[in-house]
JSON list of C-alpha atoms in Angstrom, two decimals:
[
{"chain": "A", "resi": 4, "resn": "GLU", "atom": "CA", "xyz": [0.00, 0.00, 0.00]},
{"chain": "A", "resi": 5, "resn": "ALA", "atom": "CA", "xyz": [1.39, 3.41, -0.99]},
{"chain": "A", "resi": 6, "resn": "GLU", "atom": "CA", "xyz": [2.42, 5.63, 1.92]},
{"chain": "A", "resi": 7, "resn": "VAL", "atom": "CA", "xyz": [3.77, 9.10, 2.53]},
{"chain": "A", "resi": 8, "resn": "ALA", "atom": "CA", "xyz": [7.39, 8.85, 3.66]},
{"chain": "A", "resi": 9, "resn": "GLN", "atom": "CA", "xyz": [9.06, 11.30, 6.01]},
{"chain": "A", "resi": 10, "resn": "SER", "atom": "CA", "xyz": [12.56, 11.53, 7.41]},
{"chain": "A", "resi": 11, "resn": "PRO", "atom": "CA", "xyz": [14.02, 11.79, 9.90]},
{"chain": "A", "resi": 12, "resn": "ARG", "atom": "CA", "xyz": [11.44, 10.44, 12.35]},
{"chain": "A", "resi": 13, "resn": "TYR", "atom": "CA", "xyz": [13.10, 12.22, 15.26]},
{"chain": "A", "resi": 14, "resn": "LYS", "atom": "CA", "xyz": [15.40, 15.23, 15.38]},
{"chain": "A", "resi": 15, "resn": "ILE", "atom": "CA", "xyz": [17.04, 16.86, 18.39]},
{"chain": "A", "resi": 16, "resn": "THR", "atom": "CA", "xyz": [18.83, 20.12, 17.80]},
{"chain": "A", "resi": 17, "resn": "GLU", "atom": "CA", "xyz": [20.06, 23.12, 19.72]},
{"chain": "A", "resi": 18, "resn": "LYS", "atom": "CA", "xyz": [18.49, 26.52, 19.27]},
{"chain": "A", "resi": 19, "resn": "SER", "atom": "CA", "xyz": [19.99, 28.64, 16.49]},
{"chain": "A", "resi": 20, "resn": "GLN", "atom": "CA", "xyz": [20.91, 25.54, 14.47]},
{"chain": "A", "resi": 21, "resn": "ALA", "atom": "CA", "xyz": [19.43, 24.70, 11.08]},
{"chain": "A", "resi": 22, "resn": "VAL", "atom": "CA", "xyz": [17.17, 21.68, 10.57]},
{"chain": "A", "resi": 23, "resn": "ALA", "atom": "CA", "xyz": [15.61, 20.13, 7.49]},
{"chain": "A", "resi": 24, "resn": "PHE", "atom": "CA", "xyz": [12.79, 17.66, 7.03]},
{"chain": "A", "resi": 25, "resn": "TRP", "atom": "CA", "xyz": [12.05, 15.60, 3.95]},
{"chain": "A", "resi": 26, "resn": "CYS", "atom": "CA", "xyz": [8.77, 14.28, 2.60]},
{"chain": "A", "resi": 27, "resn": "ASP", "atom": "CA", "xyz": [8.01, 11.92, -0.29]},
{"chain": "A", "resi": 28, "resn": "PRO", "atom": "CA", "xyz": [4.28, 11.93, -1.07]},
{"chain": "A", "resi": 29, "resn": "ILE", "atom": "CA", "xyz": [2.26, 9.12, -2.59]},
{"chain": "A", "resi": 30, "resn": "SER", "atom": "CA", "xyz": [3.13, 8.79, -6.26]},
{"chain": "A", "resi": 31, "resn": "GLY", "atom": "CA", "xyz": [0.86, 10.85, -8.46]},
{"chain": "A", "resi": 32, "resn": "HIS", "atom": "CA", "xyz": [-0.44, 13.11, -5.67]},
{"chain": "A", "resi": 33, "resn": "ALA", "atom": "CA", "xyz": [-0.20, 16.67, -6.96]},
{"chain": "A", "resi": 34, "resn": "THR", "atom": "CA", "xyz": [-1.03, 18.40, -3.67]},
{"chain": "A", "resi": 35, "resn": "LEU", "atom": "CA", "xyz": [1.39, 18.32, -0.76]},
{"chain": "A", "resi": 36, "resn": "TYR", "atom": "CA", "xyz": [0.93, 19.86, 2.68]},
{"chain": "A", "resi": 37, "resn": "TRP", "atom": "CA", "xyz": [3.24, 20.56, 5.61]},
{"chain": "A", "resi": 38, "resn": "TYR", "atom": "CA", "xyz": [1.60, 20.84, 9.03]},
{"chain": "A", "resi": 39, "resn": "ARG", "atom": "CA", "xyz": [2.96, 21.63, 12.49]},
{"chain": "A", "resi": 40, "resn": "GLN", "atom": "CA", "xyz": [1.33, 19.92, 15.47]},
{"chain": "A", "resi": 41, "resn": "ILE", "atom": "CA", "xyz": [2.08, 21.10, 18.97]},
{"chain": "A", "resi": 42, "resn": "LEU", "atom": "CA", "xyz": [1.56, 18.47, 21.65]},
{"chain": "A", "resi": 43, "resn": "GLY", "atom": "CA", "xyz": [-2.08, 18.26, 22.65]},
{"chain": "A", "resi": 44, "resn": "GLN", "atom": "CA", "xyz": [-3.35, 20.30, 19.71]},
{"chain": "A", "resi": 45, "resn": "GLY", "atom": "CA", "xyz": [-4.53, 19.69, 16.18]},
{"chain": "A", "resi": 46, "resn": "PRO", "atom": "CA", "xyz": [-2.29, 20.08, 13.12]},
{"chain": "A", "resi": 47, "resn": "GLU", "atom": "CA", "xyz": [-1.92, 23.61, 11.72]},
{"chain": "A", "resi": 48, "resn": "LEU", "atom": "CA", "xyz": [-1.14, 24.15, 8.06]},
{"chain": "A", "resi": 49, "resn": "LEU", "atom": "CA", "xyz": [2.23, 25.70, 7.31]},
{"chain": "A", "resi": 50, "resn": "VAL", "atom": "CA", "xyz": [2.38, 25.44, 3.52]},
{"chain": "A", "resi": 51, "resn": "GLN", "atom": "CA", "xyz": [0.44, 23.88, 0.65]},
{"chain": "A", "resi": 52, "resn": "PHE", "atom": "CA", "xyz": [1.92, 22.97, -2.74]},
{"chain": "A", "resi": 53, "resn": "GLN", "atom": "CA", "xyz": [0.13, 22.21, -5.98]},
{"chain": "A", "resi": 54, "resn": "ASP", "atom": "CA", "xyz": [2.78, 20.43, -8.04]},
{"chain": "A", "resi": 55, "resn": "GLU", "atom": "CA", "xyz": [5.86, 22.65, -7.62]},
{"chain": "A", "resi": 56, "resn": "SER", "atom": "CA", "xyz": [3.95, 25.86, -6.85]},
{"chain": "A", "resi": 57, "resn": "VAL", "atom": "CA", "xyz": [3.13, 27.25, -3.42]},
{"chain": "A", "resi": 58, "resn": "VAL", "atom": "CA", "xyz": [-0.64, 27.67, -3.10]},
{"chain": "A", "resi": 59, "resn": "ASP", "atom": "CA", "xyz": [-0.82, 28.82, 0.53]},
{"chain": "A", "resi": 60, "resn": "ASP", "atom": "CA", "xyz": [2.02, 29.78, 2.86]},
{"chain": "A", "resi": 61, "resn": "SER", "atom": "CA", "xyz": [0.13, 32.37, 4.87]},
{"chain": "A", "resi": 62, "resn": "GLN", "atom": "CA", "xyz": [0.91, 30.61, 8.17]},
{"chain": "A", "resi": 63, "resn": "LEU", "atom": "CA", "xyz": [4.58, 29.91, 7.41]},
{"chain": "A", "resi": 64, "resn": "PRO", "atom": "CA", "xyz": [6.96, 32.03, 9.54]},
{"chain": "A", "resi": 65, "resn": "LYS", "atom": "CA", "xyz": [8.96, 33.17, 6.54]},
{"chain": "A", "resi": 66, "resn": "ASP", "atom": "CA", "xyz": [11.74, 34.78, 8.53]},
{"chain": "A", "resi": 67, "resn": "ARG", "atom": "CA", "xyz": [12.97, 31.35, 9.57]},
{"chain": "A", "resi": 68, "resn": "PHE", "atom": "CA", "xyz": [11.00, 28.71, 7.68]},
{"chain": "A", "resi": 69, "resn": "SER", "atom": "CA", "xyz": [11.30, 27.78, 4.02]},
{"chain": "A", "resi": 70, "resn": "ALA", "atom": "CA", "xyz": [9.79, 25.03, 1.93]},
{"chain": "A", "resi": 71, "resn": "GLU", "atom": "CA", "xyz": [10.40, 23.80, -1.57]},
{"chain": "A", "resi": 72, "resn": "ARG", "atom": "CA", "xyz": [9.12, 21.16, -3.96]},
{"chain": "A", "resi": 73, "resn": "LEU", "atom": "CA", "xyz": [11.41, 21.74, -6.91]},
{"chain": "A", "resi": 74, "resn": "LYS", "atom": "CA", "xyz": [10.30, 18.97, -9.25]},
{"chain": "A", "resi": 75, "resn": "GLY", "atom": "CA", "xyz": [6.75, 18.70, -7.94]},
{"chain": "A", "resi": 76, "resn": "VAL", "atom": "CA", "xyz": [7.44, 15.39, -6.23]},
{"chain": "A", "resi": 77, "resn": "ASP", "atom": "CA", "xyz": [9.29, 15.30, -2.90]},
{"chain": "A", "resi": 78, "resn": "SER", "atom": "CA", "xyz": [9.56, 18.30, -0.62]},
{"chain": "A", "resi": 79, "resn": "THR", "atom": "CA", "xyz": [11.87, 19.78, 1.99]},
{"chain": "A", "resi": 80, "resn": "LEU", "atom": "CA", "xyz": [10.94, 22.00, 4.93]},
{"chain": "A", "resi": 81, "resn": "LYS", "atom": "CA", "xyz": [13.76, 23.94, 6.55]},
{"chain": "A", "resi": 82, "resn": "ILE", "atom": "CA", "xyz": [14.04, 25.93, 9.75]},
{"chain": "A", "resi": 83, "resn": "GLN", "atom": "CA", "xyz": [16.96, 28.31, 10.23]},
{"chain": "A", "resi": 84, "resn": "PRO", "atom": "CA", "xyz": [17.60, 29.22, 12.97]},
{"chain": "A", "resi": 85, "resn": "ALA", "atom": "CA", "xyz": [15.56, 26.88, 15.16]},
{"chain": "A", "resi": 86, "resn": "GLU", "atom": "CA", "xyz": [13.95, 28.34, 18.29]},
{"chain": "A", "resi": 87, "resn": "LEU", "atom": "CA", "xyz": [12.72, 26.62, 21.44]},
{"chain": "A", "resi": 88, "resn": "GLY", "atom": "CA", "xyz": [9.11, 27.23, 20.39]},
{"chain": "A", "resi": 89, "resn": "ASP", "atom": "CA", "xyz": [9.62, 25.20, 17.21]},
{"chain": "A", "resi": 90, "resn": "SER", "atom": "CA", "xyz": [9.54, 21.95, 19.19]},
{"chain": "A", "resi": 91, "resn": "ALA", "atom": "CA", "xyz": [6.61, 20.05, 17.69]},
{"chain": "A", "resi": 92, "resn": "MET", "atom": "CA", "xyz": [5.62, 17.26, 15.32]},
{"chain": "A", "resi": 93, "resn": "TYR", "atom": "CA", "xyz": [5.98, 18.19, 11.66]},
{"chain": "A", "resi": 94, "resn": "LEU", "atom": "CA", "xyz": [3.55, 16.28, 9.47]},
{"chain": "A", "resi": 95, "resn": "CYS", "atom": "CA", "xyz": [3.51, 15.94, 5.71]},
{"chain": "A", "resi": 96, "resn": "ALA", "atom": "CA", "xyz": [0.35, 14.96, 3.82]},
{"chain": "A", "resi": 97, "resn": "SER", "atom": "CA", "xyz": [-0.56, 14.49, 0.19]},
{"chain": "A", "resi": 98, "resn": "LYS", "atom": "CA", "xyz": [-3.77, 14.42, -1.79]},
{"chain": "A", "resi": 99, "resn": "ALA", "atom": "CA", "xyz": [-4.75, 13.31, -5.27]},
{"chain": "A", "resi": 100, "resn": "SER", "atom": "CA", "xyz": [-6.43, 15.78, -7.57]},
{"chain": "A", "resi": 101, "resn": "GLY", "atom": "CA", "xyz": [-10.20, 15.60, -7.44]},
{"chain": "A", "resi": 102, "resn": "TYR", "atom": "CA", "xyz": [-10.25, 13.86, -4.10]},
{"chain": "A", "resi": 103, "resn": "ASN", "atom": "CA", "xyz": [-10.70, 15.26, -0.58]},
{"chain": "A", "resi": 104, "resn": "GLU", "atom": "CA", "xyz": [-8.91, 12.70, 1.59]},
{"chain": "A", "resi": 105, "resn": "GLN", "atom": "CA", "xyz": [-5.42, 13.61, 2.76]},
{"chain": "A", "resi": 106, "resn": "PHE", "atom": "CA", "xyz": [-2.85, 10.90, 3.42]},
{"chain": "A", "resi": 107, "resn": "PHE", "atom": "CA", "xyz": [-0.42, 11.64, 6.23]},
{"chain": "A", "resi": 108, "resn": "GLY", "atom": "CA", "xyz": [3.13, 10.51, 6.81]},
{"chain": "A", "resi": 109, "resn": "PRO", "atom": "CA", "xyz": [4.36, 9.37, 10.26]},
{"chain": "A", "resi": 110, "resn": "GLY", "atom": "CA", "xyz": [5.77, 12.81, 11.06]},
{"chain": "A", "resi": 111, "resn": "THR", "atom": "CA", "xyz": [9.09, 14.18, 12.30]},
{"chain": "A", "resi": 112, "resn": "ARG", "atom": "CA", "xyz": [9.27, 14.89, 16.02]},
{"chain": "A", "resi": 113, "resn": "LEU", "atom": "CA", "xyz": [11.52, 17.95, 16.52]},
{"chain": "A", "resi": 114, "resn": "THR", "atom": "CA", "xyz": [12.97, 18.84, 19.90]},
{"chain": "A", "resi": 115, "resn": "VAL", "atom": "CA", "xyz": [14.87, 22.12, 20.21]},
{"chain": "A", "resi": 116, "resn": "LEU", "atom": "CA", "xyz": [17.12, 22.40, 23.27]},
{"chain": "B", "resi": 18, "resn": "SER", "atom": "CA", "xyz": [-5.42, 29.09, 14.00]},
{"chain": "B", "resi": 19, "resn": "GLN", "atom": "CA", "xyz": [-7.90, 26.34, 14.83]},
{"chain": "B", "resi": 20, "resn": "GLN", "atom": "CA", "xyz": [-11.28, 26.35, 13.12]},
{"chain": "B", "resi": 21, "resn": "GLY", "atom": "CA", "xyz": [-13.27, 25.25, 16.11]},
{"chain": "B", "resi": 22, "resn": "GLU", "atom": "CA", "xyz": [-13.54, 23.21, 19.21]},
{"chain": "B", "resi": 23, "resn": "GLU", "atom": "CA", "xyz": [-14.00, 19.58, 20.02]},
{"chain": "B", "resi": 24, "resn": "ASP", "atom": "CA", "xyz": [-15.82, 18.29, 23.00]},
{"chain": "B", "resi": 25, "resn": "PRO", "atom": "CA", "xyz": [-14.93, 16.57, 25.21]},
{"chain": "B", "resi": 26, "resn": "GLN", "atom": "CA", "xyz": [-11.16, 17.07, 25.24]},
{"chain": "B", "resi": 27, "resn": "ALA", "atom": "CA", "xyz": [-10.77, 13.62, 26.77]},
{"chain": "B", "resi": 28, "resn": "LEU", "atom": "CA", "xyz": [-13.11, 10.64, 27.05]},
{"chain": "B", "resi": 29, "resn": "SER", "atom": "CA", "xyz": [-12.57, 7.35, 28.87]},
{"chain": "B", "resi": 30, "resn": "ILE", "atom": "CA", "xyz": [-15.06, 4.48, 28.48]},
{"chain": "B", "resi": 31, "resn": "GLN", "atom": "CA", "xyz": [-15.25, 0.72, 28.89]},
{"chain": "B", "resi": 32, "resn": "GLU", "atom": "CA", "xyz": [-14.75, -1.60, 25.96]},
{"chain": "B", "resi": 33, "resn": "GLY", "atom": "CA", "xyz": [-18.05, -2.33, 24.26]},
{"chain": "B", "resi": 34, "resn": "GLU", "atom": "CA", "xyz": [-19.60, 1.03, 25.10]},
{"chain": "B", "resi": 35, "resn": "ASN", "atom": "CA", "xyz": [-20.34, 3.72, 22.53]},
{"chain": "B", "resi": 36, "resn": "ALA", "atom": "CA", "xyz": [-18.21, 6.85, 22.26]},
{"chain": "B", "resi": 37, "resn": "THR", "atom": "CA", "xyz": [-19.52, 10.19, 21.05]},
{"chain": "B", "resi": 38, "resn": "MET", "atom": "CA", "xyz": [-17.35, 13.18, 20.17]},
{"chain": "B", "resi": 39, "resn": "ASN", "atom": "CA", "xyz": [-18.56, 16.60, 19.09]},
{"chain": "B", "resi": 40, "resn": "CYS", "atom": "CA", "xyz": [-17.06, 19.24, 16.88]},
{"chain": "B", "resi": 41, "resn": "SER", "atom": "CA", "xyz": [-18.07, 22.85, 16.33]},
{"chain": "B", "resi": 42, "resn": "TYR", "atom": "CA", "xyz": [-16.74, 25.12, 13.61]},
{"chain": "B", "resi": 43, "resn": "LYS", "atom": "CA", "xyz": [-17.04, 28.76, 12.63]},
{"chain": "B", "resi": 44, "resn": "THR", "atom": "CA", "xyz": [-17.25, 29.26, 8.87]},
{"chain": "B", "resi": 45, "resn": "SER", "atom": "CA", "xyz": [-19.12, 27.78, 5.90]},
{"chain": "B", "resi": 46, "resn": "ILE", "atom": "CA", "xyz": [-17.75, 24.48, 4.68]},
{"chain": "B", "resi": 47, "resn": "ASN", "atom": "CA", "xyz": [-17.67, 22.18, 1.65]},
{"chain": "B", "resi": 48, "resn": "ASN", "atom": "CA", "xyz": [-17.20, 19.11, 3.79]},
{"chain": "B", "resi": 49, "resn": "LEU", "atom": "CA", "xyz": [-16.14, 17.97, 7.23]},
{"chain": "B", "resi": 50, "resn": "GLN", "atom": "CA", "xyz": [-13.73, 15.11, 7.80]},
{"chain": "B", "resi": 51, "resn": "TRP", "atom": "CA", "xyz": [-12.78, 13.03, 10.81]},
{"chain": "B", "resi": 52, "resn": "TYR", "atom": "CA", "xyz": [-9.25, 11.69, 11.33]},
{"chain": "B", "resi": 53, "resn": "ARG", "atom": "CA", "xyz": [-7.73, 9.38, 13.91]},
{"chain": "B", "resi": 54, "resn": "GLN", "atom": "CA", "xyz": [-4.22, 9.70, 15.31]},
{"chain": "B", "resi": 55, "resn": "ASN", "atom": "CA", "xyz": [-2.54, 6.99, 17.32]},
{"chain": "B", "resi": 56, "resn": "SER", "atom": "CA", "xyz": [0.02, 8.24, 19.83]},
{"chain": "B", "resi": 57, "resn": "GLY", "atom": "CA", "xyz": [3.03, 9.81, 18.11]},
{"chain": "B", "resi": 58, "resn": "ARG", "atom": "CA", "xyz": [1.89, 8.82, 14.62]},
{"chain": "B", "resi": 59, "resn": "GLY", "atom": "CA", "xyz": [0.40, 10.45, 11.56]},
{"chain": "B", "resi": 60, "resn": "LEU", "atom": "CA", "xyz": [-3.31, 10.95, 11.01]},
{"chain": "B", "resi": 61, "resn": "VAL", "atom": "CA", "xyz": [-5.58, 8.46, 9.27]},
{"chain": "B", "resi": 62, "resn": "HIS", "atom": "CA", "xyz": [-8.72, 9.53, 7.43]},
{"chain": "B", "resi": 63, "resn": "LEU", "atom": "CA", "xyz": [-11.90, 7.97, 8.81]},
{"chain": "B", "resi": 64, "resn": "ILE", "atom": "CA", "xyz": [-14.91, 9.51, 7.12]},
{"chain": "B", "resi": 65, "resn": "LEU", "atom": "CA", "xyz": [-16.06, 12.55, 5.16]},
{"chain": "B", "resi": 66, "resn": "ILE", "atom": "CA", "xyz": [-19.48, 14.19, 5.21]},
{"chain": "B", "resi": 67, "resn": "ARG", "atom": "CA", "xyz": [-20.45, 16.82, 2.67]},
{"chain": "B", "resi": 68, "resn": "SER", "atom": "CA", "xyz": [-22.25, 20.03, 3.55]},
{"chain": "B", "resi": 69, "resn": "ASN", "atom": "CA", "xyz": [-25.48, 18.79, 1.93]},
{"chain": "B", "resi": 70, "resn": "GLU", "atom": "CA", "xyz": [-25.48, 15.56, 3.92]},
{"chain": "B", "resi": 71, "resn": "ARG", "atom": "CA", "xyz": [-26.91, 15.13, 7.41]},
{"chain": "B", "resi": 72, "resn": "GLU", "atom": "CA", "xyz": [-25.71, 11.66, 8.37]},
{"chain": "B", "resi": 73, "resn": "LYS", "atom": "CA", "xyz": [-23.21, 9.11, 7.13]},
{"chain": "B", "resi": 74, "resn": "HIS", "atom": "CA", "xyz": [-22.19, 5.63, 8.23]},
{"chain": "B", "resi": 75, "resn": "SER", "atom": "CA", "xyz": [-19.01, 3.61, 7.78]},
{"chain": "B", "resi": 76, "resn": "GLY", "atom": "CA", "xyz": [-18.74, 0.35, 9.68]},
{"chain": "B", "resi": 77, "resn": "ARG", "atom": "CA", "xyz": [-18.95, 1.20, 13.39]},
{"chain": "B", "resi": 78, "resn": "LEU", "atom": "CA", "xyz": [-18.75, 4.93, 12.69]},
{"chain": "B", "resi": 79, "resn": "ARG", "atom": "CA", "xyz": [-21.68, 7.30, 12.39]},
{"chain": "B", "resi": 80, "resn": "VAL", "atom": "CA", "xyz": [-21.19, 10.97, 11.60]},
{"chain": "B", "resi": 81, "resn": "THR", "atom": "CA", "xyz": [-23.84, 13.67, 11.72]},
{"chain": "B", "resi": 82, "resn": "LEU", "atom": "CA", "xyz": [-23.63, 17.22, 10.45]},
{"chain": "B", "resi": 83, "resn": "ASP", "atom": "CA", "xyz": [-25.84, 20.18, 11.36]},
{"chain": "B", "resi": 84, "resn": "THR", "atom": "CA", "xyz": [-24.80, 23.13, 9.22]},
{"chain": "B", "resi": 85, "resn": "SER", "atom": "CA", "xyz": [-27.34, 25.43, 10.88]},
{"chain": "B", "resi": 86, "resn": "LYS", "atom": "CA", "xyz": [-25.56, 24.89, 14.20]},
{"chain": "B", "resi": 87, "resn": "LYS", "atom": "CA", "xyz": [-22.12, 24.51, 12.60]},
{"chain": "B", "resi": 88, "resn": "SER", "atom": "CA", "xyz": [-21.56, 21.28, 14.46]},
{"chain": "B", "resi": 89, "resn": "SER", "atom": "CA", "xyz": [-20.81, 17.61, 13.84]},
{"chain": "B", "resi": 90, "resn": "SER", "atom": "CA", "xyz": [-20.65, 14.49, 15.93]},
{"chain": "B", "resi": 91, "resn": "LEU", "atom": "CA", "xyz": [-18.76, 11.22, 15.57]},
{"chain": "B", "resi": 92, "resn": "LEU", "atom": "CA", "xyz": [-20.21, 8.10, 17.16]},
{"chain": "B", "resi": 93, "resn": "ILE", "atom": "CA", "xyz": [-18.12, 4.96, 17.52]},
{"chain": "B", "resi": 94, "resn": "THR", "atom": "CA", "xyz": [-20.29, 1.98, 18.43]},
{"chain": "B", "resi": 95, "resn": "ALA", "atom": "CA", "xyz": [-19.17, -1.14, 20.30]},
{"chain": "B", "resi": 96, "resn": "SER", "atom": "CA", "xyz": [-15.77, 0.36, 21.11]},
{"chain": "B", "resi": 97, "resn": "ARG", "atom": "CA", "xyz": [-12.61, -1.76, 21.14]},
{"chain": "B", "resi": 98, "resn": "ALA", "atom": "CA", "xyz": [-9.25, -1.27, 22.85]},
{"chain": "B", "resi": 99, "resn": "ALA", "atom": "CA", "xyz": [-7.76, -0.57, 19.40]},
{"chain": "B", "resi": 100, "resn": "ASP", "atom": "CA", "xyz": [-9.99, 2.52, 19.11]},
{"chain": "B", "resi": 101, "resn": "THR", "atom": "CA", "xyz": [-7.83, 4.24, 21.75]},
{"chain": "B", "resi": 102, "resn": "ALA", "atom": "CA", "xyz": [-6.47, 7.30, 19.91]},
{"chain": "B", "resi": 103, "resn": "SER", "atom": "CA", "xyz": [-7.01, 11.01, 19.39]},
{"chain": "B", "resi": 104, "resn": "TYR", "atom": "CA", "xyz": [-9.82, 11.99, 17.03]},
{"chain": "B", "resi": 105, "resn": "PHE", "atom": "CA", "xyz": [-9.82, 15.23, 15.05]},
{"chain": "B", "resi": 106, "resn": "CYS", "atom": "CA", "xyz": [-12.47, 16.91, 13.00]},
{"chain": "B", "resi": 107, "resn": "ALA", "atom": "CA", "xyz": [-11.28, 18.98, 10.06]},
{"chain": "B", "resi": 108, "resn": "THR", "atom": "CA", "xyz": [-13.23, 21.38, 7.91]},
{"chain": "B", "resi": 109, "resn": "ASP", "atom": "CA", "xyz": [-12.68, 21.98, 4.23]},
{"chain": "B", "resi": 110, "resn": "GLY", "atom": "CA", "xyz": [-13.80, 25.55, 3.58]},
{"chain": "B", "resi": 111, "resn": "GLN", "atom": "CA", "xyz": [-15.51, 26.65, 0.41]},
{"chain": "B", "resi": 112, "resn": "GLY", "atom": "CA", "xyz": [-12.90, 27.08, -2.31]},
{"chain": "B", "resi": 113, "resn": "ALA", "atom": "CA", "xyz": [-10.05, 26.61, 0.15]},
{"chain": "B", "resi": 114, "resn": "GLN", "atom": "CA", "xyz": [-8.93, 23.03, -0.64]},
{"chain": "B", "resi": 115, "resn": "LYS", "atom": "CA", "xyz": [-7.21, 22.98, 2.71]},
{"chain": "B", "resi": 116, "resn": "LEU", "atom": "CA", "xyz": [-8.21, 21.46, 6.03]},
{"chain": "B", "resi": 117, "resn": "VAL", "atom": "CA", "xyz": [-8.51, 23.32, 9.32]},
{"chain": "B", "resi": 118, "resn": "PHE", "atom": "CA", "xyz": [-8.33, 20.96, 12.29]},
{"chain": "B", "resi": 119, "resn": "GLY", "atom": "CA", "xyz": [-9.94, 21.10, 15.69]},
{"chain": "B", "resi": 120, "resn": "GLN", "atom": "CA", "xyz": [-8.08, 20.52, 18.95]},
{"chain": "B", "resi": 121, "resn": "GLY", "atom": "CA", "xyz": [-9.03, 16.85, 19.10]},
{"chain": "B", "resi": 122, "resn": "THR", "atom": "CA", "xyz": [-10.63, 14.44, 21.54]},
{"chain": "B", "resi": 123, "resn": "ARG", "atom": "CA", "xyz": [-8.40, 11.93, 23.27]},
{"chain": "B", "resi": 124, "resn": "LEU", "atom": "CA", "xyz": [-10.34, 8.66, 23.57]},
{"chain": "B", "resi": 125, "resn": "THR", "atom": "CA", "xyz": [-9.29, 5.88, 25.92]},
{"chain": "B", "resi": 126, "resn": "ILE", "atom": "CA", "xyz": [-10.99, 2.49, 25.79]},
{"chain": "B", "resi": 127, "resn": "ASN", "atom": "CA", "xyz": [-10.51, 0.49, 28.99]},
{"chain": "B", "resi": 128, "resn": "PRO", "atom": "CA", "xyz": [-10.52, -3.31, 28.64]}
]
C-alpha cells in the first residue's frame, strides 16, 4: 500500500541551528501539505503545494521557515535558525487531484534544546 | 489558527460502550472530515461528510452534520481497545482546498 514517507522520524537540535525535514508523497499526488502539530493540539497548516507551486504559505513564519518542492514530487521543509518554540511534530500529507482525503506521513518529532 | 472546538477534550469508556465526540466550527464548509491519530503517529482519514449531507455511516462509525448549528458528531459503536487514539475533525472551507483541524478528543478504551 502506498504511503507518505518522512525523514528523519526524530530530530534533536540546539536553538539557532538549522534543521531540514524531507517528505516523499504518494506517487501521483499533486497536492502536498506541511503541518505543524504542537503536543495536545490539532495540526496547523504551514504550507500547501500544488505540483511545484506554493498555493498557501500564509501561516509559514517566513523569517525562519522555508519550503520547496522543486520537481513537484518530494519536498523539503527547513528551519533556520531553530527556536525553542519550534519543538513540535511536523507532518507531511498528500492528496490526489479531485479527491478530498489527505494521506499523512508518520511525522518528524523535533525537539529544540 | 484552529477552526473550532472539540468536546470533550478527553473521554474514557469501557470496551463495548459507545463513544460520542462533538465538533463545532465557525465558517461555511464544503465538507467535514474526521481523522484518527494513534500516539506519536500520523493521522488516518476515517470519514467525510459533505455540507449537503446530514448523516453518514461507515462500519462502526456514524457521523452527523448540522450546518445550521455549525456542528458535527462522531459516534463509535461497540468500542474496542484498538480505538484508543485522538480523534480530530477537520473542515474543508468553500474554495479553500485545505483542512482546518480542531483541537481533538483523546479517547481511551478500557478493557
